[in-house]
Amino acid sequence: MEAIAIAAVEVLALERLLYLVIGVLSGLVIGMIPGIGGIFGLSLLLPLSFTLDPYSAFALLMGMLAVTTTADTIPAVLMGIPGTVGAITTVVDGHPLAKKGHAARALGAAYVSSLVGGLFGAAVLAASLPLLRPIVLAMKSLDYLVVALAGFLFVSAVSGPSLAKGFMSLSLGMLVAFIGLDPVMGEERLTGGFLYLWDGLPISVVFLAVFAIPELVSIQLRGQIAETAATSLGGSRLAGARDALRNWPVILRSSTIGSVLGAMPGVGVTVIDWVAYGVERRRHAVEDSEPPFGEGNIRGIIAPESANNAKEGGSLIPTLAIGLPGSASMSLLLGAFMIHGMTPGPKMLTENLPVTISLIYFIAMANILAAGICLGMSRQLARITTASHAVILPLTLALILIGSFQASRDIGDHLTLIAFALLGLAMWHWSYSRPAFSLGFVLGPLVEKYFHLSMQTAEVDDLARPSVVLFFGFLLVFVANGIRRGRRTGRSRQASDRSQFIPLVVFIAAALFVLGSMNALPVEARLFPQIVALLAILSGLVLSARLLRSLDHPAPERPAPEAIRKPSLRMFLVPGVLTFSVVLFHGVGPVAGVAGIAAIFAMRAIRQRVISHRER
Amino acid sequence: MLEYWTRKVAKALFILAASTAPAFSDSVLTFKVGYGAGGITDIAARVISRHLPNHIETYDQAVVENVPGAGGIKLLRLSASPKAEAQDTAYFLAFQAISSGALDDIENGVTPARPRFISALVSDFPGCWVAADSPISTAEQILQDGVSYGATGRGSSGYRFPASFRSANKLALDVVTGYSGAAETFAALERGEVDVVCLPPLDTTNLRRIGYFGPIGHTDESGLPNLTDLVADDEARALTELFVFQAMPVFVMFMSEHASEQAAEALRAAIANMIEDTAFISDFERAGYVLNPTSAQELDRLYEKFAAMSPETIERLMHLIE
């Protein structure tokens, strides 16, 4: 009790509140800029915190860290571009809502969910303080493996209309994630001798490219974000807030998932978001009052937003309990503790207990402040959806150009951005699930790592651990449900054309290359990539057979998901401008890169004005 | 309204782009750290980055960039490439990574790079740890069949020490590899997944040091056994001792061999000034480090031992640890 009172007095000092506000405002700005997230923010603020006392320093740092996943909703909903990797799931239903003219409602629901999720995470952290160490130390490598495997159960929730394409996207994500040095033997895999690739591809750049660029192309082709007229921008933020509160069981379930999985080091925000999303999608598979998931279901925003804010409290548990950071941002926070003379571990619950409790206060206060600011701004922000692409495209491309370079400040970041922008565009064009790709990218290395560790450390008795029994229970339920639904709905058939063979051939060839190129490596290094490559080839062959059948017996024509998704040279304007600006960025300088984007779009706007003037 | 904000955002973008420019600026010293953010080397670099500009006129500011990969070897290779950012960049690696890179080069018939050493601020004999409540109480007990060791990758010192014991003493030690870093390896130790870890810990509260790796015949005032002396075979013991010396200086700061000697000398002078600065000493010690510097000359001498090794000796060394 004494520690709680001491922490409250320290936290409520005017100076600390001021630092908290500065941290929150920084976090909001950082979250809104695509490509940069909490790690970038902490790197910026950490040197500033050196001179502060510990309470002020953590007010600044926690204020920033707790709210980046609140602000990243803004570009995710409004432009379909995840502000941080934690907002990818929000894009799936948030952006369709914005396109339908319900941006303010989507933002309102997201902020209230983030607020409640953030407070829930802080409460979980507070409640688990006495149990921190036993909880974290009870988890073994096998438990982490089971959690990672459970993530795969949600692939059907993110696959889109074709499960086979979902599996292909998932395996492609896994294969791409295996690029780099393998975790056991340290052997180079698919690096082509490039040092840049030794540590794997940067997740923030890959996700930004795969999700953001196709959305920008889509905006360019449509002319603006909203598909409806400017007058239907409404969809009040209060309606969104009411939606969130009405769906309190969704918030409760997702926040629990966020804080529990957040406490498991290495699981990561992407997995947490997809699990929360997948659970709700399965629970509300048939729903009359809302559009289907993936087409603007409000629960598709509420679930990930409450989960990713609740995660912050959860992920502090292993960091504080045993000094085991669950993510890169927690690693930096761990560094901040050490710089202020505190070593995470048992002392955080004894001599440094007031500081630990102050972190809980800071998380709660930062979430309230951020939700208030964002709710206040959401109606103004929603107007962005009616802005012309001539404004949106250059601004967003410039942000992506700068944001992606923060991953490792290497030209490789920009080359990765361009390569994966093209991949994302191809996936978007041929309707391959990008969420399934992201799930594979995150889960592949996790499963590989914990599989090898479990093989080295687990014993037969460990198969009776609760996590393993639960996993197989869930697996049975999932399989039974899948069979039941498959019988009920029959196999859905999509309209197909011969161009669908292009990605299939490329994909199968790539998987064959992976299979062959790994043969010289030790078995530990090649086991997983080769298994995944084999599965990828199999799913590619299944899809090819289906495609051939559908060409012989065409299904009734269904409208394409987006009529604009027709092959056109205009699709390459955005990647082309991006490539040009990258050349300027590294050839002349960063300002020239940004100026290049501005110049191209300014020239394009002038040209269009001249044409329309002539027509008049 | 929208146009007003568009103009504001565009202006902010140019400022943001210009803020990326320090990576290209001459008045900023970049510290490239070969390990992830938040690790012990990263934190040391961040503390140094705050104080060093006060002791050198050339730079107004020092920024830290993390370039993790292959236990530091990725950064070592980058620093040696002709395209390395030479003049305004200092690199931070454990000596173990630098010497391992040199050994790999010699083994592959390549002349190893010659880093321009600046200084190493911390030196320590590496040791092995068990959990505080572990039934293992003596150094001899960690050298028994079936004892499991936790390590990151196969290139790490955490792997190489038990691997050399395993080969030299013909033991069935079980070395579990694949943990993501020291923190995760020690967590595995605390939850009983492995019995021993030979890495530097962040916090020693729930751990017990069981021995250290020192030069052959060395005794420590702490009374802990010198594990090097427990390596059975004379030749193997001599080779293991090499690892001891390569692991002693930690947080080694160096410049690329393509940097000028004047630039390196200026940094050496600045470091010499900085370690006399009470503000720096206070910050460094508050972060949990014990200041125990190794000079550039001493680092050169240690490195020379590796650069001068014959391919045959290296082959025996590699055989011992693999």
PDB file of N, CA, C and O in Angstrom, chain A residues 50-51 133 137 139-141 181 183-185 195-196 199 323-324 331 334-335 338-339 341 343 346 387 391 399 405 409 449 453 456 590, chain B residues 2 6 13 17 20 23 37-38 43 46 50 65 68 70 74 77 154 175-178 180 183-184 187 190-191 193 202-203 206 286-287:
ATOM      1  N   PHE A  50      17.916  10.510 -20.258  1.00  0.00           N
ATOM      2  CA  PHE A  50      19.123  10.298 -19.430  1.00  0.00           C
ATOM      3  C   PHE A  50      19.190  11.269 -18.258  1.00  0.00           C
ATOM      4  O   PHE A  50      19.557  10.909 -17.149  1.00  0.00           O
ATOM      5  N   THR A  51      18.838  12.528 -18.569  1.00  0.00           N
ATOM      6  CA  THR A  51      19.044  13.576 -17.567  1.00  0.00           C
ATOM      7  C   THR A  51      17.872  13.666 -16.595  1.00  0.00           C
ATOM      8  O   THR A  51      17.928  14.445 -15.640  1.00  0.00           O
ATOM      9  N   ARG A 133       7.050 -13.383 -11.578  1.00  0.00           N
ATOM     10  CA  ARG A 133       8.138 -14.332 -11.858  1.00  0.00           C
ATOM     11  C   ARG A 133       7.640 -15.770 -12.027  1.00  0.00           C
ATOM     12  O   ARG A 133       7.973 -16.423 -13.017  1.00  0.00           O
ATOM     13  N   LEU A 137       8.238 -17.847 -15.453  1.00  0.00           N
ATOM     14  CA  LEU A 137       9.157 -18.988 -15.388  1.00  0.00           C
ATOM     15  C   LEU A 137       8.442 -20.325 -15.583  1.00  0.00           C
ATOM     16  O   LEU A 137       9.080 -21.345 -15.836  1.00  0.00           O
ATOM     17  N   MET A 139       6.534 -20.976 -18.035  1.00  0.00           N
ATOM     18  CA  MET A 139       6.409 -21.222 -19.481  1.00  0.00           C
ATOM     19  C   MET A 139       7.691 -21.831 -20.041  1.00  0.00           C
ATOM     20  O   MET A 139       8.766 -21.293 -19.832  1.00  0.00           O
ATOM     21  N   LYS A 140       7.559 -22.947 -20.740  1.00  0.00           N
ATOM     22  CA  LYS A 140       8.726 -23.591 -21.354  1.00  0.00           C
ATOM     23  C   LYS A 140       8.697 -23.413 -22.862  1.00  0.00           C
ATOM     24  O   LYS A 140       7.691 -22.974 -23.421  1.00  0.00           O
ATOM     25  N   SER A 141       9.776 -23.809 -23.511  1.00  0.00           N
ATOM     26  CA  SER A 141       9.856 -23.655 -24.975  1.00  0.00           C
ATOM     27  C   SER A 141       8.697 -24.356 -25.672  1.00  0.00           C
ATOM     28  O   SER A 141       8.161 -23.865 -26.662  1.00  0.00           O
ATOM     29  N   LEU A 181      20.173 -15.792 -41.469  1.00  0.00           N
ATOM     30  CA  LEU A 181      20.928 -16.873 -40.824  1.00  0.00           C
ATOM     31  C   LEU A 181      19.968 -17.728 -40.017  1.00  0.00           C
ATOM     32  O   LEU A 181      19.096 -17.196 -39.334  1.00  0.00           O
ATOM     33  N   PRO A 183      18.518 -20.005 -36.988  1.00  0.00           N
ATOM     34  CA  PRO A 183      18.734 -19.748 -35.554  1.00  0.00           C
ATOM     35  C   PRO A 183      19.587 -20.784 -34.843  1.00  0.00           C
ATOM     36  O   PRO A 183      20.127 -20.501 -33.777  1.00  0.00           O
ATOM     37  N   VAL A 184      19.724 -21.971 -35.403  1.00  0.00           N
ATOM     38  CA  VAL A 184      20.446 -23.032 -34.682  1.00  0.00           C
ATOM     39  C   VAL A 184      21.887 -23.137 -35.141  1.00  0.00           C
ATOM     40  O   VAL A 184      22.814 -23.119 -34.343  1.00  0.00           O
ATOM     41  N   MET A 185      22.095 -23.230 -36.451  1.00  0.00           N
ATOM     42  CA  MET A 185      23.437 -23.473 -36.962  1.00  0.00           C
ATOM     43  C   MET A 185      24.139 -22.190 -37.416  1.00  0.00           C
ATOM     44  O   MET A 185      25.346 -22.189 -37.652  1.00  0.00           O
ATOM     45  N   LEU A 195      25.067  -9.076 -47.103  1.00  0.00           N
ATOM     46  CA  LEU A 195      25.140  -8.919 -45.645  1.00  0.00           C
ATOM     47  C   LEU A 195      23.834  -8.383 -45.078  1.00  0.00           C
ATOM     48  O   LEU A 195      23.422  -8.722 -43.976  1.00  0.00           O
ATOM     49  N   TYR A 196      23.188  -7.513 -45.849  1.00  0.00           N
ATOM     50  CA  TYR A 196      21.950  -6.886 -45.389  1.00  0.00           C
ATOM     51  C   TYR A 196      20.916  -7.944 -44.973  1.00  0.00           C
ATOM     52  O   TYR A 196      20.134  -7.730 -44.057  1.00  0.00           O
ATOM     53  N   ASP A 199      20.376 -10.747 -41.135  1.00  0.00           N
ATOM     54  CA  ASP A 199      19.473 -10.700 -39.983  1.00  0.00           C
ATOM     55  C   ASP A 199      18.015 -10.791 -40.430  1.00  0.00           C
ATOM     56  O   ASP A 199      17.112 -10.455 -39.683  1.00  0.00           O
ATOM     57  N   GLY A 323      13.729  -9.597 -16.639  1.00  0.00           N
ATOM     58  CA  GLY A 323      14.604  -8.885 -17.566  1.00  0.00           C
ATOM     59  C   GLY A 323      14.621  -9.527 -18.931  1.00  0.00           C
ATOM     60  O   GLY A 323      15.623  -9.468 -19.645  1.00  0.00           O
ATOM     61  N   LEU A 324      13.512 -10.165 -19.302  1.00  0.00           N
ATOM     62  CA  LEU A 324      13.427 -10.818 -20.610  1.00  0.00           C
ATOM     63  C   LEU A 324      12.494 -10.006 -21.503  1.00  0.00           C
ATOM     64  O   LEU A 324      11.274 -10.099 -21.378  1.00  0.00           O
ATOM     65  N   SER A 331      13.129  -4.237 -25.318  1.00  0.00           N
ATOM     66  CA  SER A 331      14.585  -4.300 -25.117  1.00  0.00           C
ATOM     67  C   SER A 331      15.131  -2.905 -24.816  1.00  0.00           C
ATOM     68  O   SER A 331      15.981  -2.727 -23.942  1.00  0.00           O
ATOM     69  N   LEU A 334      14.158  -1.868 -21.444  1.00  0.00           N
ATOM     70  CA  LEU A 334      15.051  -2.558 -20.500  1.00  0.00           C
ATOM     71  C   LEU A 334      16.350  -1.752 -20.357  1.00  0.00           C
ATOM     72  O   LEU A 334      16.873  -1.567 -19.254  1.00  0.00           O
ATOM     73  N   GLY A 335      16.846  -1.264 -21.492  1.00  0.00           N
ATOM     74  CA  GLY A 335      18.044  -0.421 -21.473  1.00  0.00           C
ATOM     75  C   GLY A 335      17.812   0.830 -20.649  1.00  0.00           C
ATOM     76  O   GLY A 335      18.691   1.260 -19.889  1.00  0.00           O
ATOM     77  N   MET A 338      18.172   0.125 -17.043  1.00  0.00           N
ATOM     78  CA  MET A 338      19.574  -0.022 -16.625  1.00  0.00           C
ATOM     79  C   MET A 338      20.275   1.324 -16.559  1.00  0.00           C
ATOM     80  O   MET A 338      21.064   1.580 -15.653  1.00  0.00           O
ATOM     81  N   ILE A 339      19.966   2.182 -17.543  1.00  0.00           N
ATOM     82  CA  ILE A 339      20.591   3.506 -17.544  1.00  0.00           C
ATOM     83  C   ILE A 339      20.199   4.277 -16.284  1.00  0.00           C
ATOM     84  O   ILE A 339      20.969   5.075 -15.754  1.00  0.00           O
ATOM     85  N   GLY A 341      19.817   2.911 -13.461  1.00  0.00           N
ATOM     86  CA  GLY A 341      20.344   2.196 -12.296  1.00  0.00           C
ATOM     87  C   GLY A 341      19.422   1.123 -11.754  1.00  0.00           C
ATOM     88  O   GLY A 341      19.557   0.710 -10.603  1.00  0.00           O
ATOM     89  N   THR A 343      17.943  -2.741 -12.385  1.00  0.00           N
ATOM     90  CA  THR A 343      18.048  -3.961 -13.184  1.00  0.00           C
ATOM     91  C   THR A 343      16.741  -4.720 -13.070  1.00  0.00           C
ATOM     92  O   THR A 343      16.351  -5.109 -11.971  1.00  0.00           O
ATOM     93  N   PRO A 346      13.926  -9.429  -9.697  1.00  0.00           N
ATOM     94  CA  PRO A 346      13.239  -9.415  -8.394  1.00  0.00           C
ATOM     95  C   PRO A 346      13.216  -8.036  -7.717  1.00  0.00           C
ATOM     96  O   PRO A 346      12.257  -7.699  -7.029  1.00  0.00           O
ATOM     97  N   ALA A 387     -10.307  13.618 -49.467  1.00  0.00           N
ATOM     98  CA  ALA A 387      -9.273  14.397 -50.147  1.00  0.00           C
ATOM     99  C   ALA A 387      -8.886  13.711 -51.452  1.00  0.00           C
ATOM    100  O   ALA A 387      -8.971  12.483 -51.570  1.00  0.00           O
ATOM    101  N   VAL A 391      -3.414  14.793 -53.442  1.00  0.00           N
ATOM    102  CA  VAL A 391      -2.867  15.248 -52.156  1.00  0.00           C
ATOM    103  C   VAL A 391      -2.357  14.053 -51.357  1.00  0.00           C
ATOM    104  O   VAL A 391      -1.254  14.076 -50.796  1.00  0.00           O
ATOM    105  N   LEU A 399       6.054   9.830 -46.726  1.00  0.00           N
ATOM    106  CA  LEU A 399       6.133   9.260 -45.368  1.00  0.00           C
ATOM    107  C   LEU A 399       6.685   7.834 -45.419  1.00  0.00           C
ATOM    108  O   LEU A 399       7.509   7.441 -44.593  1.00  0.00           O
ATOM    109  N   PHE A 405      13.088   3.823 -44.247  1.00  0.00           N
ATOM    110  CA  PHE A 405      14.548   3.935 -44.117  1.00  0.00           C
ATOM    111  C   PHE A 405      14.995   3.868 -42.656  1.00  0.00           C
ATOM    112  O   PHE A 405      16.170   3.704 -42.369  1.00  0.00           O
ATOM    113  N   ARG A 409      18.486   1.908 -41.799  1.00  0.00           N
ATOM    114  CA  ARG A 409      19.220   3.008 -42.452  1.00  0.00           C
ATOM    115  C   ARG A 409      20.193   2.493 -43.497  1.00  0.00           C
ATOM    116  O   ARG A 409      21.350   2.922 -43.557  1.00  0.00           O
ATOM    117  N   LYS A 449      12.041 -21.785 -34.467  1.00  0.00           N
ATOM    118  CA  LYS A 449      12.899 -21.605 -33.286  1.00  0.00           C
ATOM    119  C   LYS A 449      12.434 -22.497 -32.125  1.00  0.00           C
ATOM    120  O   LYS A 449      13.237 -23.232 -31.546  1.00  0.00           O
ATOM    121  N   LEU A 453      14.157 -25.755 -30.198  1.00  0.00           N
ATOM    122  CA  LEU A 453      14.423 -25.696 -28.757  1.00  0.00           C
ATOM    123  C   LEU A 453      13.658 -26.800 -28.024  1.00  0.00           C
ATOM    124  O   LEU A 453      14.201 -27.446 -27.121  1.00  0.00           O
ATOM    125  N   GLN A 456      15.207 -30.135 -28.327  1.00  0.00           N
ATOM    126  CA  GLN A 456      16.427 -30.295 -27.529  1.00  0.00           C
ATOM    127  C   GLN A 456      16.136 -30.397 -26.033  1.00  0.00           C
ATOM    128  O   GLN A 456      16.935 -30.942 -25.288  1.00  0.00           O
ATOM    129  N   PRO A 590      18.178  12.761 -48.888  1.00  0.00           N
ATOM    130  CA  PRO A 590      16.806  12.479 -48.470  1.00  0.00           C
ATOM    131  C   PRO A 590      15.802  13.550 -48.908  1.00  0.00           C
ATOM    132  O   PRO A 590      14.695  13.231 -49.329  1.00  0.00           O
TER     133      PRO A 590
ATOM    134  N   LEU B   2      -8.492  21.703 -45.314  1.00  0.00           N
ATOM    135  CA  LEU B   2      -7.682  20.550 -45.690  1.00  0.00           C
ATOM    136  C   LEU B   2      -6.381  20.993 -46.363  1.00  0.00           C
ATOM    137  O   LEU B   2      -5.307  20.454 -46.104  1.00  0.00           O
ATOM    138  N   THR B   6      -2.648  20.259 -45.345  1.00  0.00           N
ATOM    139  CA  THR B   6      -1.775  19.598 -46.320  1.00  0.00           C
ATOM    140  C   THR B   6      -0.445  20.324 -46.408  1.00  0.00           C
ATOM    141  O   THR B   6       0.626  19.723 -46.399  1.00  0.00           O
ATOM    142  N   LEU B  13       7.057  17.140 -43.523  1.00  0.00           N
ATOM    143  CA  LEU B  13       7.732  16.051 -44.213  1.00  0.00           C
ATOM    144  C   LEU B  13       9.152  16.427 -44.623  1.00  0.00           C
ATOM    145  O   LEU B  13      10.080  15.634 -44.490  1.00  0.00           O
ATOM    146  N   ALA B  17      12.458  14.653 -43.491  1.00  0.00           N
ATOM    147  CA  ALA B  17      13.470  14.161 -44.432  1.00  0.00           C
ATOM    148  C   ALA B  17      14.840  14.727 -44.071  1.00  0.00           C
ATOM    149  O   ALA B  17      15.847  14.021 -44.089  1.00  0.00           O
ATOM    150  N   THR B  20      16.547  12.980 -41.363  1.00  0.00           N
ATOM    151  CA  THR B  20      17.195  11.715 -41.735  1.00  0.00           C
ATOM    152  C   THR B  20      18.639  11.991 -42.150  1.00  0.00           C
ATOM    153  O   THR B  20      19.468  11.108 -42.133  1.00  0.00           O
ATOM    154  N   ALA B  23      22.479  10.982 -40.850  1.00  0.00           N
ATOM    155  CA  ALA B  23      23.240   9.804 -41.287  1.00  0.00           C
ATOM    156  C   ALA B  23      24.242  10.185 -42.369  1.00  0.00           C
ATOM    157  O   ALA B  23      25.206   9.476 -42.605  1.00  0.00           O
ATOM    158  N   ALA B  37      19.032  -3.754 -30.014  1.00  0.00           N
ATOM    159  CA  ALA B  37      18.795  -2.651 -29.074  1.00  0.00           C
ATOM    160  C   ALA B  37      18.496  -3.217 -27.685  1.00  0.00           C
ATOM    161  O   ALA B  37      17.831  -4.237 -27.560  1.00  0.00           O
ATOM    162  N   GLY B  38      19.010  -2.549 -26.659  1.00  0.00           N
ATOM    163  CA  GLY B  38      18.692  -2.940 -25.290  1.00  0.00           C
ATOM    164  C   GLY B  38      19.671  -3.908 -24.661  1.00  0.00           C
ATOM    165  O   GLY B  38      19.604  -4.161 -23.467  1.00  0.00           O
ATOM    166  N   ILE B  43      23.535  -0.616 -24.606  1.00  0.00           N
ATOM    167  CA  ILE B  43      23.347   0.362 -23.516  1.00  0.00           C
ATOM    168  C   ILE B  43      24.661   1.105 -23.259  1.00  0.00           C
ATOM    169  O   ILE B  43      24.676   2.325 -23.084  1.00  0.00           O
ATOM    170  N   ARG B  46      25.123   3.669 -25.843  1.00  0.00           N
ATOM    171  CA  ARG B  46      24.226   4.823 -25.658  1.00  0.00           C
ATOM    172  C   ARG B  46      24.733   5.754 -24.556  1.00  0.00           C
ATOM    173  O   ARG B  46      24.612   6.970 -24.663  1.00  0.00           O
ATOM    174  N   ARG B  50      26.283   9.713 -25.298  1.00  0.00           N
ATOM    175  CA  ARG B  50      25.812  10.934 -24.643  1.00  0.00           C
ATOM    176  C   ARG B  50      26.983  11.811 -24.193  1.00  0.00           C
ATOM    177  O   ARG B  50      26.897  13.026 -24.194  1.00  0.00           O
ATOM    178  N   GLU B  65      23.256   3.274 -33.871  1.00  0.00           N
ATOM    179  CA  GLU B  65      22.483   2.451 -34.806  1.00  0.00           C
ATOM    180  C   GLU B  65      22.796   0.989 -34.522  1.00  0.00           C
ATOM    181  O   GLU B  65      23.953   0.641 -34.293  1.00  0.00           O
ATOM    182  N   PRO B  68      22.412  -5.772 -35.908  1.00  0.00           N
ATOM    183  CA  PRO B  68      22.632  -7.124 -35.376  1.00  0.00           C
ATOM    184  C   PRO B  68      22.766  -8.157 -36.489  1.00  0.00           C
ATOM    185  O   PRO B  68      22.371  -7.907 -37.620  1.00  0.00           O
ATOM    186  N   ALA B  70      24.417 -12.536 -36.779  1.00  0.00           N
ATOM    187  CA  ALA B  70      25.508 -13.519 -36.660  1.00  0.00           C
ATOM    188  C   ALA B  70      26.454 -13.192 -35.512  1.00  0.00           C
ATOM    189  O   ALA B  70      27.670 -13.270 -35.655  1.00  0.00           O
ATOM    190  N   LYS B  74      28.201  -9.823 -38.768  1.00  0.00           N
ATOM    191  CA  LYS B  74      27.647  -9.017 -39.864  1.00  0.00           C
ATOM    192  C   LYS B  74      28.244  -7.610 -39.837  1.00  0.00           C
ATOM    193  O   LYS B  74      28.694  -7.090 -40.858  1.00  0.00           O
ATOM    194  N   ARG B  77      31.935  -7.546 -40.853  1.00  0.00           N
ATOM    195  CA  ARG B  77      32.107  -7.611 -42.311  1.00  0.00           C
ATOM    196  C   ARG B  77      31.780  -6.248 -42.944  1.00  0.00           C
ATOM    197  O   ARG B  77      32.475  -5.812 -43.859  1.00  0.00           O
ATOM    198  N   ARG B 154      25.658 -21.308 -32.728  1.00  0.00           N
ATOM    199  CA  ARG B 154      26.877 -22.119 -32.613  1.00  0.00           C
ATOM    200  C   ARG B 154      28.155 -21.300 -32.737  1.00  0.00           C
ATOM    201  O   ARG B 154      29.240 -21.812 -32.531  1.00  0.00           O
ATOM    202  N   VAL B 175      24.478 -29.356 -25.400  1.00  0.00           N
ATOM    203  CA  VAL B 175      24.455 -27.893 -25.578  1.00  0.00           C
ATOM    204  C   VAL B 175      23.210 -27.517 -26.396  1.00  0.00           C
ATOM    205  O   VAL B 175      23.109 -27.861 -27.570  1.00  0.00           O
ATOM    206  N   VAL B 176      22.285 -26.855 -25.741  1.00  0.00           N
ATOM    207  CA  VAL B 176      21.022 -26.463 -26.382  1.00  0.00           C
ATOM    208  C   VAL B 176      21.225 -25.101 -27.047  1.00  0.00           C
ATOM    209  O   VAL B 176      21.538 -24.114 -26.369  1.00  0.00           O
ATOM    210  N   THR B 177      21.073 -25.045 -28.367  1.00  0.00           N
ATOM    211  CA  THR B 177      21.267 -23.765 -29.069  1.00  0.00           C
ATOM    212  C   THR B 177      19.959 -23.285 -29.671  1.00  0.00           C
ATOM    213  O   THR B 177      19.046 -24.064 -29.886  1.00  0.00           O
ATOM    214  N   GLY B 178      19.921 -21.977 -29.939  1.00  0.00           N
ATOM    215  CA  GLY B 178      18.750 -21.405 -30.608  1.00  0.00           C
ATOM    216  C   GLY B 178      18.049 -20.345 -29.790  1.00  0.00           C
ATOM    217  O   GLY B 178      17.073 -19.760 -30.254  1.00  0.00           O
ATOM    218  N   SER B 180      17.403 -16.646 -28.275  1.00  0.00           N
ATOM    219  CA  SER B 180      17.587 -15.396 -29.029  1.00  0.00           C
ATOM    220  C   SER B 180      18.602 -14.424 -28.427  1.00  0.00           C
ATOM    221  O   SER B 180      18.975 -13.466 -29.060  1.00  0.00           O
ATOM    222  N   ALA B 183      19.430 -12.778 -22.376  1.00  0.00           N
ATOM    223  CA  ALA B 183      18.278 -12.715 -21.463  1.00  0.00           C
ATOM    224  C   ALA B 183      17.420 -13.973 -21.588  1.00  0.00           C
ATOM    225  O   ALA B 183      17.001 -14.554 -20.578  1.00  0.00           O
ATOM    226  N   GLU B 184      17.200 -14.409 -22.827  1.00  0.00           N
ATOM    227  CA  GLU B 184      16.346 -15.587 -23.018  1.00  0.00           C
ATOM    228  C   GLU B 184      17.058 -16.855 -22.533  1.00  0.00           C
ATOM    229  O   GLU B 184      16.427 -17.761 -22.001  1.00  0.00           O
ATOM    230  N   ALA B 187      16.757 -16.946 -18.851  1.00  0.00           N
ATOM    231  CA  ALA B 187      15.384 -17.296 -18.466  1.00  0.00           C
ATOM    232  C   ALA B 187      15.212 -18.813 -18.538  1.00  0.00           C
ATOM    233  O   ALA B 187      14.570 -19.415 -17.666  1.00  0.00           O
ATOM    234  N   GLU B 190      16.749 -20.260 -15.463  1.00  0.00           N
ATOM    235  CA  GLU B 190      15.931 -20.077 -14.258  1.00  0.00           C
ATOM    236  C   GLU B 190      14.712 -20.991 -14.237  1.00  0.00           C
ATOM    237  O   GLU B 190      14.246 -21.389 -13.179  1.00  0.00           O
ATOM    238  N   ARG B 191      14.161 -21.300 -15.437  1.00  0.00           N
ATOM    239  CA  ARG B 191      12.979 -22.162 -15.412  1.00  0.00           C
ATOM    240  C   ARG B 191      13.365 -23.644 -15.517  1.00  0.00           C
ATOM    241  O   ARG B 191      12.501 -24.505 -15.656  1.00  0.00           O
ATOM    242  N   GLU B 193      15.165 -25.288 -17.812  1.00  0.00           N
ATOM    243  CA  GLU B 193      15.237 -25.944 -19.124  1.00  0.00           C
ATOM    244  C   GLU B 193      16.670 -26.371 -19.435  1.00  0.00           C
ATOM    245  O   GLU B 193      16.881 -27.332 -20.170  1.00  0.00           O
ATOM    246  N   LEU B 202      22.627 -10.148 -17.056  1.00  0.00           N
ATOM    247  CA  LEU B 202      22.255  -8.765 -16.724  1.00  0.00           C
ATOM    248  C   LEU B 202      22.117  -8.607 -15.215  1.00  0.00           C
ATOM    249  O   LEU B 202      22.538  -7.630 -14.637  1.00  0.00           O
ATOM    250  N   ASP B 203      21.500  -9.597 -14.591  1.00  0.00           N
ATOM    251  CA  ASP B 203      21.222  -9.528 -13.158  1.00  0.00           C
ATOM    252  C   ASP B 203      21.630 -10.862 -12.533  1.00  0.00           C
ATOM    253  O   ASP B 203      21.310 -11.920 -13.070  1.00  0.00           O
ATOM    254  N   ASN B 206      19.356 -14.216  -8.900  1.00  0.00           N
ATOM    255  CA  ASN B 206      18.942 -15.619  -8.728  1.00  0.00           C
ATOM    256  C   ASN B 206      19.926 -16.594  -9.359  1.00  0.00           C
ATOM    257  O   ASN B 206      19.535 -17.691  -9.762  1.00  0.00           O
ATOM    258  N   ARG B 286      26.141   3.817 -12.967  1.00  0.00           N
ATOM    259  CA  ARG B 286      24.712   3.726 -12.639  1.00  0.00           C
ATOM    260  C   ARG B 286      24.039   2.678 -13.539  1.00  0.00           C
ATOM    261  O   ARG B 286      23.107   1.999 -13.134  1.00  0.00           O
ATOM    262  N   ALA B 287      24.539   2.561 -14.766  1.00  0.00           N
ATOM    263  CA  ALA B 287      23.968   1.571 -15.700  1.00  0.00           C
ATOM    264  C   ALA B 287      24.467   0.157 -15.402  1.00  0.00           C
ATOM    265  O   ALA B 287      24.106  -0.788 -16.101  1.00  0.00           O
TER     266      ALA B 287
END
